CSV table of C-alpha atoms in Angstrom, one decimal:
chain,number,residue,atom,x,y,z
A,1,UNK,CA,147.8,107.5,144.7
A,2,UNK,CA,145.1,109.4,144.8
A,3,UNK,CA,142.7,106.5,144.1
A,4,UNK,CA,144.2,104.3,146.7
A,5,UNK,CA,143.8,107.4,149.3
A,6,UNK,CA,140.0,107.2,148.3
A,7,UNK,CA,139.4,103.6,148.6
A,8,UNK,CA,141.0,103.4,152.0
A,9,UNK,CA,138.9,106.5,153.1
A,10,UNK,CA,135.9,104.8,151.8
A,11,UNK,CA,136.5,101.6,153.7
A,12,UNK,CA,137.3,103.1,157.0
A,13,UNK,CA,134.1,105.6,156.4
A,14,UNK,CA,132.1,102.4,155.9
A,15,UNK,CA,133.1,100.6,159.0
A,16,UNK,CA,131.9,103.2,160.9
A,17,UNK,CA,128.4,103.5,158.9
A,18,UNK,CA,125.9,101.5,160.5
A,19,UNK,CA,123.2,99.9,158.6
A,20,UNK,CA,119.4,100.0,159.1
A,21,UNK,CA,118.7,98.9,162.9
A,22,UNK,CA,119.3,95.2,164.1
A,23,UNK,CA,116.4,93.3,165.1
A,24,UNK,CA,116.1,92.1,168.7
A,25,UNK,CA,114.1,89.4,169.5
A,26,UNK,CA,113.3,90.8,172.9
A,27,UNK,CA,109.5,90.9,173.8
A,28,UNK,CA,108.4,94.5,173.6
A,29,UNK,CA,104.7,96.3,173.7
A,30,UNK,CA,104.8,98.0,170.6
A,31,UNK,CA,106.3,96.5,167.3
A,32,UNK,CA,108.1,98.8,164.7
A,33,UNK,CA,105.1,98.8,162.9
A,34,UNK,CA,102.8,100.2,165.6
A,35,UNK,CA,101.0,97.1,166.3
A,36,UNK,CA,100.3,96.6,170.6
A,37,UNK,CA,101.5,93.3,171.6
A,38,UNK,CA,99.0,92.9,174.3
A,39,UNK,CA,96.3,90.3,175.2
A,40,UNK,CA,93.0,90.5,177.3
A,41,UNK,CA,91.7,87.7,179.1
A,42,UNK,CA,88.5,86.8,180.9
A,43,UNK,CA,86.4,88.9,178.8
A,44,UNK,CA,82.7,87.7,177.9
A,45,UNK,CA,82.0,88.5,174.1
A,46,UNK,CA,78.7,88.6,172.4
A,47,UNK,CA,78.3,87.4,168.9
A,48,UNK,CA,75.4,87.9,166.5
A,49,UNK,CA,73.8,84.5,164.9
A,50,UNK,CA,73.2,84.8,161.1
A,51,UNK,CA,69.8,86.3,160.9
A,52,UNK,CA,68.9,84.1,157.8
A,53,UNK,CA,69.2,80.7,160.1
A,54,UNK,CA,66.9,82.6,162.8
A,55,UNK,CA,64.0,83.6,160.5
A,56,UNK,CA,64.2,80.0,159.0
A,57,UNK,CA,63.5,78.7,162.4
A,58,UNK,CA,60.4,80.6,162.5
A,59,UNK,CA,59.4,79.8,159.2
A,60,UNK,CA,60.0,76.3,159.8
A,61,UNK,CA,57.8,76.8,163.1
A,62,UNK,CA,54.9,78.3,161.6
A,63,UNK,CA,55.1,75.5,158.7
A,64,UNK,CA,55.0,72.9,161.5
A,65,UNK,CA,52.4,74.5,163.2
A,66,UNK,CA,50.2,74.7,160.2
A,67,UNK,CA,50.8,70.9,159.2
A,68,UNK,CA,52.9,71.8,156.0
A,69,UNK,CA,56.1,69.3,157.0
A,70,UNK,CA,56.7,66.4,155.2
A,71,UNK,CA,55.2,63.3,157.2
A,72,UNK,CA,52.8,65.1,158.8
A,73,UNK,CA,48.9,64.0,158.2
A,74,UNK,CA,47.2,66.4,156.0
A,75,UNK,CA,43.7,66.6,155.2
A,76,UNK,CA,42.1,66.9,151.8
A,77,UNK,CA,41.8,70.5,150.7
A,78,UNK,CA,44.8,71.7,153.0
A,79,UNK,CA,46.3,74.8,152.0
A,80,UNK,CA,50.1,75.8,153.1
A,81,UNK,CA,51.3,78.7,154.6
A,82,UNK,CA,54.0,79.1,152.2
A,83,UNK,CA,54.3,76.7,149.1
A,84,UNK,CA,56.9,74.6,148.9
A,85,UNK,CA,58.5,74.7,152.5
A,86,UNK,CA,58.2,71.3,154.0
A,87,UNK,CA,61.1,71.3,155.8
A,88,UNK,CA,64.2,72.8,157.8
A,89,UNK,CA,66.2,73.1,154.6
A,90,UNK,CA,63.5,74.7,152.4
A,91,UNK,CA,62.3,77.1,155.3
A,92,UNK,CA,66.3,78.3,155.2
A,93,UNK,CA,66.1,78.7,151.5
A,94,UNK,CA,63.0,80.8,151.8
A,95,UNK,CA,64.4,82.9,154.5
A,96,UNK,CA,67.3,83.5,152.3
A,97,UNK,CA,65.2,84.3,149.2
A,98,UNK,CA,63.1,86.7,151.1
A,99,UNK,CA,65.8,88.6,152.8
A,100,UNK,CA,68.3,89.0,150.1
A,101,UNK,CA,65.3,89.8,148.0
A,102,UNK,CA,66.3,87.0,145.7
A,103,UNK,CA,62.5,85.6,144.9
A,104,UNK,CA,63.1,82.7,142.6
A,105,UNK,CA,59.5,82.0,142.3
A,106,UNK,CA,59.4,78.3,143.6
A,107,UNK,CA,58.5,79.3,147.1
A,108,UNK,CA,55.9,82.2,148.2
A,109,UNK,CA,53.2,83.2,150.9
A,110,UNK,CA,49.8,81.7,150.2
A,111,UNK,CA,48.1,84.5,152.4
A,112,UNK,CA,46.3,81.5,154.3
A,113,UNK,CA,48.3,82.3,157.5
A,114,UNK,CA,48.1,85.9,158.8
A,115,UNK,CA,51.3,85.3,160.9
A,116,UNK,CA,53.6,84.8,157.9
A,117,UNK,CA,52.8,88.2,156.6
A,118,UNK,CA,53.9,89.9,160.0
A,119,UNK,CA,56.8,87.5,159.8
A,120,UNK,CA,57.9,88.7,156.3
A,121,UNK,CA,57.6,92.6,157.4
A,122,UNK,CA,59.9,92.0,160.4
A,123,UNK,CA,62.2,90.1,158.2
A,124,UNK,CA,62.5,93.0,155.4
A,125,UNK,CA,62.8,95.6,157.8
A,126,UNK,CA,65.4,93.8,159.7
A,127,UNK,CA,67.0,93.1,156.5
A,128,UNK,CA,67.6,96.6,155.7
A,129,UNK,CA,68.9,97.7,159.1
A,130,UNK,CA,71.7,95.0,158.6
A,131,UNK,CA,72.5,96.0,155.1
A,132,UNK,CA,72.6,99.5,156.3
A,133,UNK,CA,75.2,98.6,159.0
A,134,UNK,CA,77.2,96.4,156.9
A,135,UNK,CA,77.7,99.3,154.4
A,136,UNK,CA,78.8,101.5,157.3
A,137,UNK,CA,81.4,99.2,158.3
A,138,UNK,CA,82.6,98.4,155.1
A,139,UNK,CA,82.8,102.3,154.3
A,140,UNK,CA,84.7,102.7,157.7
A,141,UNK,CA,87.1,100.2,156.7
A,142,UNK,CA,87.8,101.8,153.4
A,143,UNK,CA,88.5,105.2,155.0
A,144,UNK,CA,90.5,103.7,157.9
A,145,UNK,CA,93.2,106.1,158.8
A,146,UNK,CA,95.7,103.2,159.5
A,147,UNK,CA,96.2,103.0,155.5
A,148,UNK,CA,97.2,106.5,155.6
A,149,UNK,CA,99.4,105.6,159.0
A,150,UNK,CA,101.2,103.0,157.0
A,151,UNK,CA,102.7,105.5,154.7
A,152,UNK,CA,104.8,107.5,157.6
A,153,UNK,CA,107.6,105.6,158.6
A,154,UNK,CA,110.5,105.8,161.6
A,155,UNK,CA,114.1,105.0,161.5
A,156,UNK,CA,114.8,101.7,162.4
A,157,UNK,CA,117.3,103.2,165.1
A,158,UNK,CA,117.6,105.9,167.3
A,159,UNK,CA,120.8,107.5,168.0
A,160,UNK,CA,122.5,109.9,170.9
A,161,UNK,CA,125.0,112.3,170.0
A,162,UNK,CA,125.8,115.9,170.3
A,163,UNK,CA,123.3,118.5,169.0
A,164,UNK,CA,123.5,122.4,169.5
A,165,UNK,CA,125.8,121.8,172.5
A,166,UNK,CA,123.7,119.4,174.5
A,167,UNK,CA,123.7,115.7,174.5
A,168,UNK,CA,120.5,114.6,172.7
A,169,UNK,CA,118.4,111.2,171.5
A,170,UNK,CA,117.7,111.6,167.9
A,171,UNK,CA,115.0,109.7,165.7
A,172,UNK,CA,113.8,110.3,162.4
A,173,UNK,CA,110.3,110.1,160.6
A,174,UNK,CA,109.3,110.6,157.0
A,175,UNK,CA,106.1,111.1,155.1
A,176,UNK,CA,106.0,108.7,152.2
A,177,UNK,CA,103.0,110.7,150.3
A,178,UNK,CA,103.3,114.1,149.1
A,179,UNK,CA,100.1,114.8,150.7
A,180,UNK,CA,100.4,116.6,153.9
A,181,UNK,CA,99.7,115.5,157.8
A,182,UNK,CA,97.7,118.6,159.2
A,183,UNK,CA,98.8,119.6,162.8
A,184,UNK,CA,101.4,116.8,163.4
A,185,UNK,CA,102.5,116.2,166.9
A,186,UNK,CA,105.2,113.9,168.3
A,187,UNK,CA,105.8,112.6,171.7
A,188,UNK,CA,107.1,109.8,173.7
A,189,UNK,CA,106.5,107.5,176.3
A,190,UNK,CA,109.0,105.7,178.2
A,191,UNK,CA,107.8,102.5,179.3
A,192,UNK,CA,109.7,100.5,182.2
A,193,UNK,CA,109.0,98.4,185.6
A,194,UNK,CA,109.7,100.6,188.7
A,195,UNK,CA,109.3,100.2,192.1
A,196,UNK,CA,107.8,102.7,194.3
A,197,UNK,CA,109.2,104.0,197.9
A,198,UNK,CA,106.4,101.6,199.7
A,199,UNK,CA,107.5,98.5,197.7
A,200,UNK,CA,104.6,98.5,195.1
A,201,UNK,CA,106.1,97.1,191.6
A,202,UNK,CA,104.2,98.9,189.1
A,203,UNK,CA,104.8,97.2,185.5
A,204,UNK,CA,104.7,99.3,182.5
A,205,UNK,CA,105.0,102.7,184.2
A,206,UNK,CA,104.9,105.4,182.0
A,207,UNK,CA,107.0,108.5,181.6
A,208,UNK,CA,106.7,111.2,179.2
A,209,UNK,CA,109.5,112.1,176.9
A,210,UNK,CA,109.3,115.3,175.0
A,211,UNK,CA,110.4,115.5,171.2
A,212,UNK,CA,111.2,118.6,169.1
A,213,UNK,CA,112.8,120.0,165.7
A,214,UNK,CA,114.5,123.0,165.4
A,215,UNK,CA,110.9,124.8,164.9
A,216,UNK,CA,109.4,123.8,167.8
A,217,UNK,CA,107.2,120.4,168.7
A,218,UNK,CA,103.8,121.3,167.4
A,219,UNK,CA,102.2,121.9,164.0
A,220,UNK,CA,105.3,120.2,162.4
A,221,UNK,CA,105.7,121.4,158.4
A,222,UNK,CA,106.0,117.5,157.4
A,223,UNK,CA,106.7,117.8,154.0
A,224,UNK,CA,110.3,115.9,153.9
A,225,UNK,CA,112.1,113.9,156.7
A,226,UNK,CA,112.5,115.5,159.9
A,227,UNK,CA,115.3,114.6,162.5
A,228,UNK,CA,113.4,114.9,165.9
A,229,UNK,CA,115.5,115.2,169.2
A,230,UNK,CA,115.1,114.6,173.0
A,231,UNK,CA,117.4,117.1,175.2
A,232,UNK,CA,119.2,114.6,177.6
A,233,UNK,CA,119.5,116.8,180.8
A,234,UNK,CA,118.6,116.6,184.6
A,235,UNK,CA,115.0,116.4,183.9
A,236,UNK,CA,115.3,113.7,181.5
A,237,UNK,CA,115.0,109.7,182.3
A,238,UNK,CA,118.1,109.2,180.4
A,239,UNK,CA,120.2,111.2,182.3
A,240,UNK,CA,121.9,108.6,184.2
A,241,UNK,CA,122.5,106.4,181.4
A,242,UNK,CA,126.0,106.1,179.6
A,243,UNK,CA,127.6,104.2,176.7
A,244,UNK,CA,128.4,101.2,178.7
A,245,UNK,CA,125.1,100.7,180.9
A,246,UNK,CA,122.8,101.2,177.9
A,247,UNK,CA,122.4,98.0,176.6
A,248,UNK,CA,122.1,96.8,180.2
A,249,UNK,CA,119.1,98.8,180.7
A,250,UNK,CA,115.5,97.2,180.4
A,251,UNK,CA,112.8,100.0,179.0
A,252,UNK,CA,110.9,100.6,175.9
A,253,UNK,CA,110.8,104.0,174.3
A,254,UNK,CA,107.3,104.3,172.8
A,255,UNK,CA,107.1,107.3,170.1
A,256,UNK,CA,103.9,108.6,168.9
A,257,UNK,CA,103.1,110.9,165.8
A,258,UNK,CA,99.5,112.6,165.5
A,259,UNK,CA,98.0,114.2,162.4
A,260,UNK,CA,95.2,115.0,160.4
A,261,UNK,CA,95.2,113.5,156.7
A,262,UNK,CA,95.1,116.6,154.5
A,263,UNK,CA,93.1,114.8,151.9
A,264,UNK,CA,90.4,112.9,154.2
A,265,UNK,CA,90.5,115.1,157.0
A,266,UNK,CA,90.7,112.1,159.2
A,267,UNK,CA,92.9,111.7,162.2
A,268,UNK,CA,95.6,109.1,162.6
A,269,UNK,CA,98.1,108.3,165.0
A,270,UNK,CA,101.6,106.5,164.0
A,271,UNK,CA,103.6,104.9,166.4
A,272,UNK,CA,107.1,102.9,166.9
A,273,UNK,CA,109.1,101.5,169.6
A,274,UNK,CA,112.9,101.3,170.2
A,275,UNK,CA,114.6,99.0,172.9
A,276,UNK,CA,118.1,99.6,174.4
A,277,UNK,CA,119.7,97.6,171.8
A,278,UNK,CA,118.2,99.8,169.0
A,279,UNK,CA,119.7,103.0,170.5
A,280,UNK,CA,123.0,103.5,169.4
A,281,UNK,CA,125.5,105.9,171.5
A,282,UNK,CA,127.8,107.9,169.8
A,283,UNK,CA,126.4,108.0,166.1
A,284,UNK,CA,124.4,110.3,164.0
A,285,UNK,CA,122.2,110.0,161.1
A,286,UNK,CA,123.8,110.4,157.7
A,287,UNK,CA,122.3,113.3,155.7
A,288,UNK,CA,119.6,112.4,153.0
A,289,UNK,CA,118.4,115.6,151.6
A,290,UNK,CA,120.3,117.4,148.8
A,291,UNK,CA,119.4,119.8,146.1
A,292,UNK,CA,119.5,118.8,142.4
A,293,UNK,CA,121.3,121.2,139.5
A,294,UNK,CA,117.4,121.8,138.3
A,295,UNK,CA,116.6,123.3,141.8
A,296,UNK,CA,114.3,120.7,143.1
A,297,UNK,CA,115.1,119.0,146.5
A,298,UNK,CA,116.1,115.3,146.5
A,299,UNK,CA,115.5,112.8,149.3
A,300,UNK,CA,117.6,109.6,149.5
A,301,UNK,CA,115.8,107.0,151.3
A,302,UNK,CA,118.7,104.7,151.2
A,303,UNK,CA,120.6,106.3,154.0
A,304,UNK,CA,117.4,106.9,155.9
A,305,UNK,CA,118.1,104.7,158.7
A,306,UNK,CA,121.9,104.7,158.4
A,307,UNK,CA,124.2,106.2,160.9
A,308,UNK,CA,127.9,107.3,161.2
A,309,UNK,CA,130.0,107.2,164.4
A,310,UNK,CA,130.6,110.6,165.9
A,311,UNK,CA,132.7,111.8,168.7
A,312,UNK,CA,130.3,111.9,171.5
A,313,UNK,CA,131.0,111.9,175.9
A,314,UNK,CA,130.9,108.7,177.4
A,315,UNK,CA,128.0,109.7,179.6
A,316,UNK,CA,125.9,113.0,180.5
A,317,UNK,CA,127.8,113.5,183.8
A,318,UNK,CA,131.0,113.6,181.6
A,319,UNK,CA,129.8,116.1,179.1
A,320,UNK,CA,128.5,118.3,181.9
A,321,UNK,CA,131.9,118.1,183.6
A,322,UNK,CA,134.1,118.7,180.5
A,323,UNK,CA,131.7,121.9,179.8
A,324,UNK,CA,132.3,123.1,183.4
A,325,UNK,CA,135.6,122.8,183.2
A,326,UNK,CA,136.0,124.5,180.3
A,327,UNK,CA,134.1,127.4,181.5
A,328,UNK,CA,136.2,127.5,184.8
A,329,UNK,CA,139.5,127.7,182.4
A,330,UNK,CA,137.7,130.5,180.3
A,331,UNK,CA,136.8,132.4,183.3
A,332,UNK,CA,140.4,132.0,184.7
A,333,UNK,CA,142.1,132.9,181.6
A,334,UNK,CA,139.9,136.2,181.5
A,335,UNK,CA,140.6,137.1,185.0
A,336,UNK,CA,144.4,136.3,184.7
A,337,UNK,CA,144.4,138.8,181.5
A,338,UNK,CA,142.5,141.4,183.6
A,339,UNK,CA,145.2,141.3,186.0
A,340,UNK,CA,147.9,141.7,183.9
A,341,UNK,CA,146.7,145.4,182.8
A,342,UNK,CA,148.0,148.3,184.6
A,343,UNK,CA,146.2,151.3,185.1
A,344,UNK,CA,142.5,152.1,183.7
A,345,UNK,CA,141.8,152.2,180.3
A,346,UNK,CA,140.1,155.5,178.9
A,347,UNK,CA,137.8,154.7,176.3
A,348,UNK,CA,137.7,158.4,175.3
A,349,UNK,CA,141.5,158.9,174.6
A,350,UNK,CA,142.5,158.3,171.1
A,351,UNK,CA,146.1,157.2,169.7
A,352,UNK,CA,147.3,158.6,166.5
A,353,UNK,CA,150.9,158.5,164.6
A,354,UNK,CA,153.2,161.4,164.6
A,355,UNK,CA,154.9,161.3,161.4
A,356,UNK,CA,157.2,164.3,161.5
A,357,UNK,CA,159.1,165.7,164.5
A,358,UNK,CA,158.1,169.1,165.8
A,359,UNK,CA,160.6,171.7,167.2
A,360,UNK,CA,158.8,173.0,170.4
A,361,UNK,CA,161.4,175.7,170.8
A,362,UNK,CA,160.8,177.2,167.6
A,363,UNK,CA,158.5,180.1,168.1
């Protein structure tokens, strides 16, 4: 009988638990992994042509000017500027061998042309600068903060439920590495299309969304997954939402996490976004942190994005109305109790119990 009740309870709970968020095919500005879905048009780009080919053209011009090419009429005793450079292909090979300092030995300067000495010095210096630039690019790619940002993850969905007596929007964020992010700060931007009183339509209008944890919103101690929340009050852009109208809205909530990697001291930013279909009204996240018998803290990431249905007001106005009604009833009950009291309470009067009767006529 006990096993049957447990099985029913598990099925009931399982029916209320929501798995990791449902993906929506709606076009968004920021993808779930933080990439910006934006395209720039009508921009002119400047590209660099390979330095080997540029210098090969210069070597070819020198060889042609000196009459070293195949098919040119050479006189007896003709001395080439560069040995074995008699066409564009051999000029390109010589440019490649010079700049990469390969030096196979088949092609070399003869010293007959002064221009070749100046050109080989220029090409060698430019080759050094290009190598330094490429090394810097490679090092920058290796230490790119994006690699660190990929180890920070957000919950697939956001939830709306009661927290500390207020209706709040909650998200989860976790650091998958043991190294900390120093000076972490989290904030949000609400993107939507608005129309000004003048009739101007603003696409991707941005509004600030404040997120916080119980200890504040700046310099987060990011050692374990955190649940961040935004209080939905009169100053919140979500104040007019309700459980029914949420799915009909057209907005995108972009969440940013800025921090400094403890190991490299490089700044990095992680971002994700939520659309109305990825916000669950009346749900709360399942707990994922527990303590083992050995005293260590255990984080169960299988429940990181899972949520369970909880009792939640239908809208912010409903919650405020109920709250005001409860306060009014509480005040009315307190006033009623005060009116039933007769006389004035003397706080200095002490009540004692008399166990024996005293004969006052006895002298």
